[in-house]
Each structure stands twice: as C-alpha cells, then as structure tokens.
CSV table of C-alpha atoms in Angstrom, one decimal:
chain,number,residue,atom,x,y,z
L,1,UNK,CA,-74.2,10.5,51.0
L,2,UNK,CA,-74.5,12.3,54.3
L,3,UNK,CA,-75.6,11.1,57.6
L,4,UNK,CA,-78.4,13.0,58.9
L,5,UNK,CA,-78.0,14.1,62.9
L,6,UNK,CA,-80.0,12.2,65.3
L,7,UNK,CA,-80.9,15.4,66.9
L,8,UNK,CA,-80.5,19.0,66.6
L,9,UNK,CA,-79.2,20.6,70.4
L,10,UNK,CA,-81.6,22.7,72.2
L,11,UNK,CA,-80.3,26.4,70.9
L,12,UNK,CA,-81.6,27.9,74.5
L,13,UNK,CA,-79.3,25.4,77.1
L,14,UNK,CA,-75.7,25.9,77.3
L,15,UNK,CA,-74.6,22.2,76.0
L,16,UNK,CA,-70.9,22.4,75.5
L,17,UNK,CA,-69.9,20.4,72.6
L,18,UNK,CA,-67.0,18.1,71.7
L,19,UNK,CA,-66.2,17.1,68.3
L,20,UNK,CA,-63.2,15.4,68.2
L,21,UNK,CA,-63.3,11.8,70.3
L,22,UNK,CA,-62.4,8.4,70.5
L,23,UNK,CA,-65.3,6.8,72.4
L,24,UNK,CA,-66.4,4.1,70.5
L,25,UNK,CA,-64.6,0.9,71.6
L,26,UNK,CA,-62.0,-1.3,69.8
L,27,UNK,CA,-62.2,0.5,66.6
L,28,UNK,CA,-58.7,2.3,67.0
L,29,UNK,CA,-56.4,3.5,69.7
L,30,UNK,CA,-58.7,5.1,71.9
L,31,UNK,CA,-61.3,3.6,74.1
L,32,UNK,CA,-61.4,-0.1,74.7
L,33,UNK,CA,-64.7,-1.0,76.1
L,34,UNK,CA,-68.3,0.5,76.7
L,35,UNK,CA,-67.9,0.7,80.1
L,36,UNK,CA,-64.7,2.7,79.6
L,37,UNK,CA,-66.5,4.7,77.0
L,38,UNK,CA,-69.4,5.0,79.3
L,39,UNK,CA,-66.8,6.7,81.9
L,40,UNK,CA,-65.1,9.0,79.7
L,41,UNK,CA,-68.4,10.2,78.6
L,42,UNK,CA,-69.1,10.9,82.1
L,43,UNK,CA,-66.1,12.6,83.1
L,44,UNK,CA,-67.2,14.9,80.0
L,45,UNK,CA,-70.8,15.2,81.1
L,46,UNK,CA,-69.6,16.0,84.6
L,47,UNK,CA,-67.8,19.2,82.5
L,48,UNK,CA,-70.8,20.5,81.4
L,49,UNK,CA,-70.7,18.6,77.8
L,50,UNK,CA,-73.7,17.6,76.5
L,51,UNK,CA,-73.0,16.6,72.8
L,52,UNK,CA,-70.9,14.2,71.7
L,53,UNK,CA,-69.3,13.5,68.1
L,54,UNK,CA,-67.6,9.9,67.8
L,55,UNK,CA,-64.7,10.1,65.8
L,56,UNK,CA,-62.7,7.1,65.4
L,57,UNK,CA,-59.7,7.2,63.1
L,58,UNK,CA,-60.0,6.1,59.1
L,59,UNK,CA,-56.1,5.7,57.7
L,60,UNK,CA,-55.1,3.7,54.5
L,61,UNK,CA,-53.0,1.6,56.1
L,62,UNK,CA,-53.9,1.1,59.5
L,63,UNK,CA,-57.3,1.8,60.8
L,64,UNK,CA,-59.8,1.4,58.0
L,65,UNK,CA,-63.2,1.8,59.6
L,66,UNK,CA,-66.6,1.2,58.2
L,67,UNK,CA,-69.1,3.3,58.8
L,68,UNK,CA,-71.3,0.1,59.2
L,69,UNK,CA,-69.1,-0.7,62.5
L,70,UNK,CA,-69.9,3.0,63.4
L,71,UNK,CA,-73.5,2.7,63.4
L,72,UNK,CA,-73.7,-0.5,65.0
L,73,UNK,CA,-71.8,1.1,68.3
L,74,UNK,CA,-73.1,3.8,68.3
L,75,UNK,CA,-76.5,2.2,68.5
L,76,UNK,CA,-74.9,-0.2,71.7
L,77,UNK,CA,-73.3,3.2,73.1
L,78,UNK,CA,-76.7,5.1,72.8
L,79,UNK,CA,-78.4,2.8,75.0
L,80,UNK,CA,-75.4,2.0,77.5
L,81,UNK,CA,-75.1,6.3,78.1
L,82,UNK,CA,-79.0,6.6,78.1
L,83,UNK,CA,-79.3,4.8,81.3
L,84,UNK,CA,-76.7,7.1,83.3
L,85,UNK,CA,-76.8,10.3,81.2
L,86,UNK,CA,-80.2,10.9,79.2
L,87,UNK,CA,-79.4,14.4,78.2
L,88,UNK,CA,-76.2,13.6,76.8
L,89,UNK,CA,-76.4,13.3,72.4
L,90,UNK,CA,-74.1,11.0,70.5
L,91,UNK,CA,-73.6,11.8,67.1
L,92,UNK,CA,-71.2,9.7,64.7
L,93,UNK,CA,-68.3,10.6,62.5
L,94,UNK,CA,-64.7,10.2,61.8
L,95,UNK,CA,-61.0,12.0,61.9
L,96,UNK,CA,-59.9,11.2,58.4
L,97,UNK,CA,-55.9,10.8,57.5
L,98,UNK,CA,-56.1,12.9,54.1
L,99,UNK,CA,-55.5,10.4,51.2
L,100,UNK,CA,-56.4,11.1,47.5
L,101,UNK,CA,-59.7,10.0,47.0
L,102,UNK,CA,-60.5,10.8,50.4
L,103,UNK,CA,-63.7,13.1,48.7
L,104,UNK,CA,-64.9,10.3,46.3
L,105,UNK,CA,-65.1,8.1,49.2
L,106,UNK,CA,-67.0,10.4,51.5
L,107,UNK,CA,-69.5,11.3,48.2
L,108,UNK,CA,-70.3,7.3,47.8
L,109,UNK,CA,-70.5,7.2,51.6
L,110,UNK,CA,-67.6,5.2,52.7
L,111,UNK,CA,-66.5,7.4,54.8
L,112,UNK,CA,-68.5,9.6,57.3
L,113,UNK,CA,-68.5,13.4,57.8
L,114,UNK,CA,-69.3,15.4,61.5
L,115,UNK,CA,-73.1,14.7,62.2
L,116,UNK,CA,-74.3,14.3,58.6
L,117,UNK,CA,-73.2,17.4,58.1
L,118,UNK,CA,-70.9,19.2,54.8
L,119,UNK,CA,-67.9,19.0,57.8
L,120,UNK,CA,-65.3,16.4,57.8
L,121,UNK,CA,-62.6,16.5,60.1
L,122,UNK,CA,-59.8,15.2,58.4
L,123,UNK,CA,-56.0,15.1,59.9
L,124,UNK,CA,-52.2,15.0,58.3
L,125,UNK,CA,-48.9,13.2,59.5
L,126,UNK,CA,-46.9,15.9,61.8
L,127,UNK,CA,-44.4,16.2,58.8
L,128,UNK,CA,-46.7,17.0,56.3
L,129,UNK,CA,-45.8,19.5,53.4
L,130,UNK,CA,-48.1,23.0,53.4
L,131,UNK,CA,-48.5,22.1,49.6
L,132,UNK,CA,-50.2,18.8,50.8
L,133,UNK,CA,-52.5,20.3,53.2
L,134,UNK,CA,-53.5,23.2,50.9
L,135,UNK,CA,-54.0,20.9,48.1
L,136,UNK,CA,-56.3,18.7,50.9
L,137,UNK,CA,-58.2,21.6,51.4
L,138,UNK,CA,-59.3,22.4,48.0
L,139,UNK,CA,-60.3,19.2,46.9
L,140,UNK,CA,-62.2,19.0,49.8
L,141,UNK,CA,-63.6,22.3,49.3
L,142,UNK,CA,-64.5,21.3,46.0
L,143,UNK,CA,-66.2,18.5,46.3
L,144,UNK,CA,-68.1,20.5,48.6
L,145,UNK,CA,-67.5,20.1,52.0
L,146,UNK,CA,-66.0,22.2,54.8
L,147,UNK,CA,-62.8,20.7,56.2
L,148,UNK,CA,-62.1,21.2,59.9
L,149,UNK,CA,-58.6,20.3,60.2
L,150,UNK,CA,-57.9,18.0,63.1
L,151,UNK,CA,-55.3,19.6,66.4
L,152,UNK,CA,-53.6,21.9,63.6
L,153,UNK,CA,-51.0,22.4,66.6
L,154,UNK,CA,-49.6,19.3,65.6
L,155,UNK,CA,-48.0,20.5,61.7
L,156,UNK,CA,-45.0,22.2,62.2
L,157,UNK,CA,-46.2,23.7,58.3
L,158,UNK,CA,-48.5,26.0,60.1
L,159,UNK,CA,-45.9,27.7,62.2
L,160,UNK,CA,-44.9,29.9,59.5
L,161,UNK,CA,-46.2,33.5,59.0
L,162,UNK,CA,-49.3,34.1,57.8
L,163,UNK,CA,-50.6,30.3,56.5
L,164,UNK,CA,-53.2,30.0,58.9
L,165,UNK,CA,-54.8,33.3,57.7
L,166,UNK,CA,-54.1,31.6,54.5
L,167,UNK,CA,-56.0,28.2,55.3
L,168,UNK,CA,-58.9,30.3,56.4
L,169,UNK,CA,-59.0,32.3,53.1
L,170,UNK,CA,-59.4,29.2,51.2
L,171,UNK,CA,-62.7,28.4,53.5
L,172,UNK,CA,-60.8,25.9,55.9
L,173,UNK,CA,-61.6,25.7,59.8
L,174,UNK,CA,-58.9,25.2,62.6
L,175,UNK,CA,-59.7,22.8,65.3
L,176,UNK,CA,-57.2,22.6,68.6
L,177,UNK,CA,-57.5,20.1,71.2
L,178,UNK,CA,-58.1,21.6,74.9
L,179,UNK,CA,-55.6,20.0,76.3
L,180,UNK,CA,-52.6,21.8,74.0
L,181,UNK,CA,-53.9,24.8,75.9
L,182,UNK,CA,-52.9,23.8,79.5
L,183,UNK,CA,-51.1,20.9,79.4
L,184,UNK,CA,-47.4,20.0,80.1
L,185,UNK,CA,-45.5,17.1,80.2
L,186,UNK,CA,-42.5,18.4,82.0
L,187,UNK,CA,-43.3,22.3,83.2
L,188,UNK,CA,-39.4,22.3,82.8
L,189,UNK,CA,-39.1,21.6,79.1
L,190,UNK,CA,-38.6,24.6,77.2
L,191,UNK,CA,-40.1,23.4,73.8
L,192,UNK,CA,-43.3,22.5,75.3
L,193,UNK,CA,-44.0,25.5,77.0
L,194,UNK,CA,-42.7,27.5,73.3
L,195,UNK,CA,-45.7,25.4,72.0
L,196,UNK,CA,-48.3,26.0,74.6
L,197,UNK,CA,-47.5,29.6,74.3
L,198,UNK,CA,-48.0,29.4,70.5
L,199,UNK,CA,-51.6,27.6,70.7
L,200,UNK,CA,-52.5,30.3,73.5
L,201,UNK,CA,-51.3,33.0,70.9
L,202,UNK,CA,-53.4,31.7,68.2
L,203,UNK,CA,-56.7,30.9,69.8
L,204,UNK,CA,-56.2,34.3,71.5
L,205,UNK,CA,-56.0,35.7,68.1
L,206,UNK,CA,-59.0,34.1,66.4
L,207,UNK,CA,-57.6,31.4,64.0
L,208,UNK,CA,-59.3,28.3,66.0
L,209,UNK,CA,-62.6,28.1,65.2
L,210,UNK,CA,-63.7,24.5,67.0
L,211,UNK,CA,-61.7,23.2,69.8
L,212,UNK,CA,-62.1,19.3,70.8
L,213,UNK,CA,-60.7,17.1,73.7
L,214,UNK,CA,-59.2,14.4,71.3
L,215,UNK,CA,-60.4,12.1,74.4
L,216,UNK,CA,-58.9,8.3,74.3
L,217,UNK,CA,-59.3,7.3,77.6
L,218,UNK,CA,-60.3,7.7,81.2
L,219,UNK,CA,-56.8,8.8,82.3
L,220,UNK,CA,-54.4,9.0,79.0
L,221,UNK,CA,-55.3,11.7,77.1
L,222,UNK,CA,-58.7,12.5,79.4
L,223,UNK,CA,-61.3,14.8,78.8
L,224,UNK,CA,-60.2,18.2,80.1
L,225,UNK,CA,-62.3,20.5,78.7
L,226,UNK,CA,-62.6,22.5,82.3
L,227,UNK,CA,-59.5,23.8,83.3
L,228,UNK,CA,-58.7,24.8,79.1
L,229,UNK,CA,-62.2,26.7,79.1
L,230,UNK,CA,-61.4,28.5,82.3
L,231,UNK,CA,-58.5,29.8,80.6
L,232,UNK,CA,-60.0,31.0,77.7
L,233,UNK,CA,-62.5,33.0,79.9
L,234,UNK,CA,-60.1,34.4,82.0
L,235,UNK,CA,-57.7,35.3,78.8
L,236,UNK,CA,-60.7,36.0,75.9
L,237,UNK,CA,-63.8,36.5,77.8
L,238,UNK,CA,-67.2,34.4,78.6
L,239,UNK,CA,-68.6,35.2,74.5
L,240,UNK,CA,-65.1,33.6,73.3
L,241,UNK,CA,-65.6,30.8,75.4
L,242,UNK,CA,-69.1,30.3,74.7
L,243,UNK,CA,-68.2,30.4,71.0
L,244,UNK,CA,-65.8,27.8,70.9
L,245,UNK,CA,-67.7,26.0,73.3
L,246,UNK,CA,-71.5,26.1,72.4
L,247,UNK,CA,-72.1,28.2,69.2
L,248,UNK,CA,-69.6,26.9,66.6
L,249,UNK,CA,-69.9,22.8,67.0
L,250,UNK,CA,-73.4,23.9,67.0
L,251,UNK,CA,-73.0,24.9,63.9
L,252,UNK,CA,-71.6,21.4,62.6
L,253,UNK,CA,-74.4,19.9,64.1
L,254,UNK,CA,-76.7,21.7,62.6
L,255,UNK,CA,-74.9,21.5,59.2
L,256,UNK,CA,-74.7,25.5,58.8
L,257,UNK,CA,-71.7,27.2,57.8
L,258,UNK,CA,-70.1,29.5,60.0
C-alpha cells in the first residue's frame, strides 16, 4: 500500500530536497523533541531546502516503527513548522535495515516507502556481504519498487571494482550523505581523508544519484547541505548540482523513475 505525497514541489522554484532525515522526535536516535526538530528544519531551510522526507529508522531488533507513530508526528510536526516556515513540505517515510520480508511488509503497508512513492530507502550493517545487498536489491526490485540504498559510503563491499556499475545495472540507486563529502573528524587521519577522496571520486563520476544530510540533530550530525553543494559546483558544475539537489528527489516525490 503506498502513501500518497501530501504535495507535489512547484517544478519552476529551485526547492532543494533532502531525503534522508531523522526529524521526527523520540522515534530513534535522531531528534529528540519538536522544538529540536523545528530547529534542524530551520538550519535546513536557511540552506535553501525546501522539502523534507522523514525517515526514521525500522530494524528487527531495535527500532521497530509503525507507520501509525509516523503519521501521527508528522501531523504534530506539520503544524509546529507551518508557523515558522510555510513554504517548507514534510513528507513521511523510513530508512529500512534490509531483512527478509522486508518487501512483504512494505506490500501490506507495514512499512513505508519515500513519499508514497515505488522508492524505499533501505540500509545494511557496514559489514555486509555484496551477495546480501545484491540479493536485497532484487527482491526489492521484484516486488516492484526502486531501492535507493541508504550512505552506500558506509559498505566496505562497494569499494571493489566495478560493483557499483553493477548495482546500477540491476536498477538500484546510490544515495550519499553531504556530509561524507566535506567532512573530517581529524584533517590528520589518513583513512578518513582515503575515504573522503573516494566519495568525491564517485559522485564526480556519476554513480550517486540522490544525496541526503542524514540529519540527527542541531549540532551532531547537522544539516550541512551548503558547504557539500558548493563543492559539487565548483568540482561538477551548477546542472550536477542542481541534479542531485532539485531534479532527482524530485523525482521520488513525484513517484517517477529516473
């Protein structure tokens, strides 16, 4: 059963959107109130983003959310951020841990995709086997929706040559959080700046198709789509930037494929 979008973005504006977040409150590690959802949405809005897609986590044996408790914050959230930010759109959803039966669920509606629409944004353990996440993406391909796989940066599986051509073969999308793009804990540590240089690489080189903040809080893990953006149009150009940006989560939210 899919959720229909509240409302499709005006195709003329520029509205920068972000599809990976953790705004909704208490529901898993990332915001813990409305009012400090209310100012991470702000520190987004102040960054030019103008739809939002709530993703709190869904794992087996941890963070089991219903999309009943969805609904009813979003509906608190809609009216808290109407106030302060009327243009801003909020639009439910989740960042799935892949488990088997992961696609029966999301068919009965237990589970919710991006924005009503065929994409689910679905997410593996750091350690995870290629054969898992290529066997992920073909049952969710078959049931027929369009994964978007959650900060692929993350699976050391996808370093090797030629899988990520591979993944988007099979019909997969790549999402990368902004943050991997600029971001480094210590400017000194060698394997962090070998992994920034990688993400760089493979944005640069077309495999990301739908970048996200990942946002969990006002100051850890902030939204920081800005300075990653500026980047990416100094590096790939204004129409790569606006792609990632604008006209692929578009896409989602309008449930067409890209």
């Amino acid at each position: 059963m899919l959720q229909k979008s509240q409302e499709e973005p005006k195709k003329k504006e520029q509205r920068i959107s972000d599809i990976h977040t953790h705004v909704l409150p208490g529901l898993d590690d990332g915001s813990k109130s409305i009012s400090a959802s209310v100012r991470m949405l702000r520190k987004s809005y102040q960054q030019g983003v103008r739809n939002v897609i709530a993703t709190p986590h869904y794992t087996v044996y941890h963070w089991r959310t219903k999309p009943e408790q969805i609904q009813r914050l979003m509906e608190q959230m809609a009216k808290a951020v109407q106030k302060v930010m009327p243009e801003l759109r909020l639009y439910s959803g989740q960042e799935i841990q892949y488990f088997e039966g992961m696609a029966d669920m999301l068919q009965r509606g237990e589970l919710l995709t991006l924005a009503g629409s065929h994409y689910v944004l679905v997410e593996f353990l750091p350690q995870s086997q290629w054969s898992q996440i290529q066997n992920a993406v073909r049952e969710l391909l078959l049931a027929g929706y369009f994964p978007v796989l959650a900060h692929i940066e993350r699976y050391q599986c996808l370093r090797k040559t030629g899988r990520l051509t591979e993944l988007q073969r099979e019909g997969a999308y790549l999402q990368m959080n902004y943050g991997s793009l600029i971001k480094l804990r210590n400017v000194w540590n060698l394997r962090e700046r070998l992994e920034r240089r990688w993400c760089r690489k493979v944005l640069l080189a077309g495999y990301i198709s739908f970048l996200g903040t990942d946002m969990h809080g006002v100051h850890h893990r902030a939204p920081d789509s800005d300075r990653a953006l500026a980047w990416i149009r100094k590096k790939g150009g204004d129409t790569l930037a606006r792609q990632l940006s604008v006209e692929n989560p578009e896409k989602i939210i309008l449930d067409e494929r890209l």
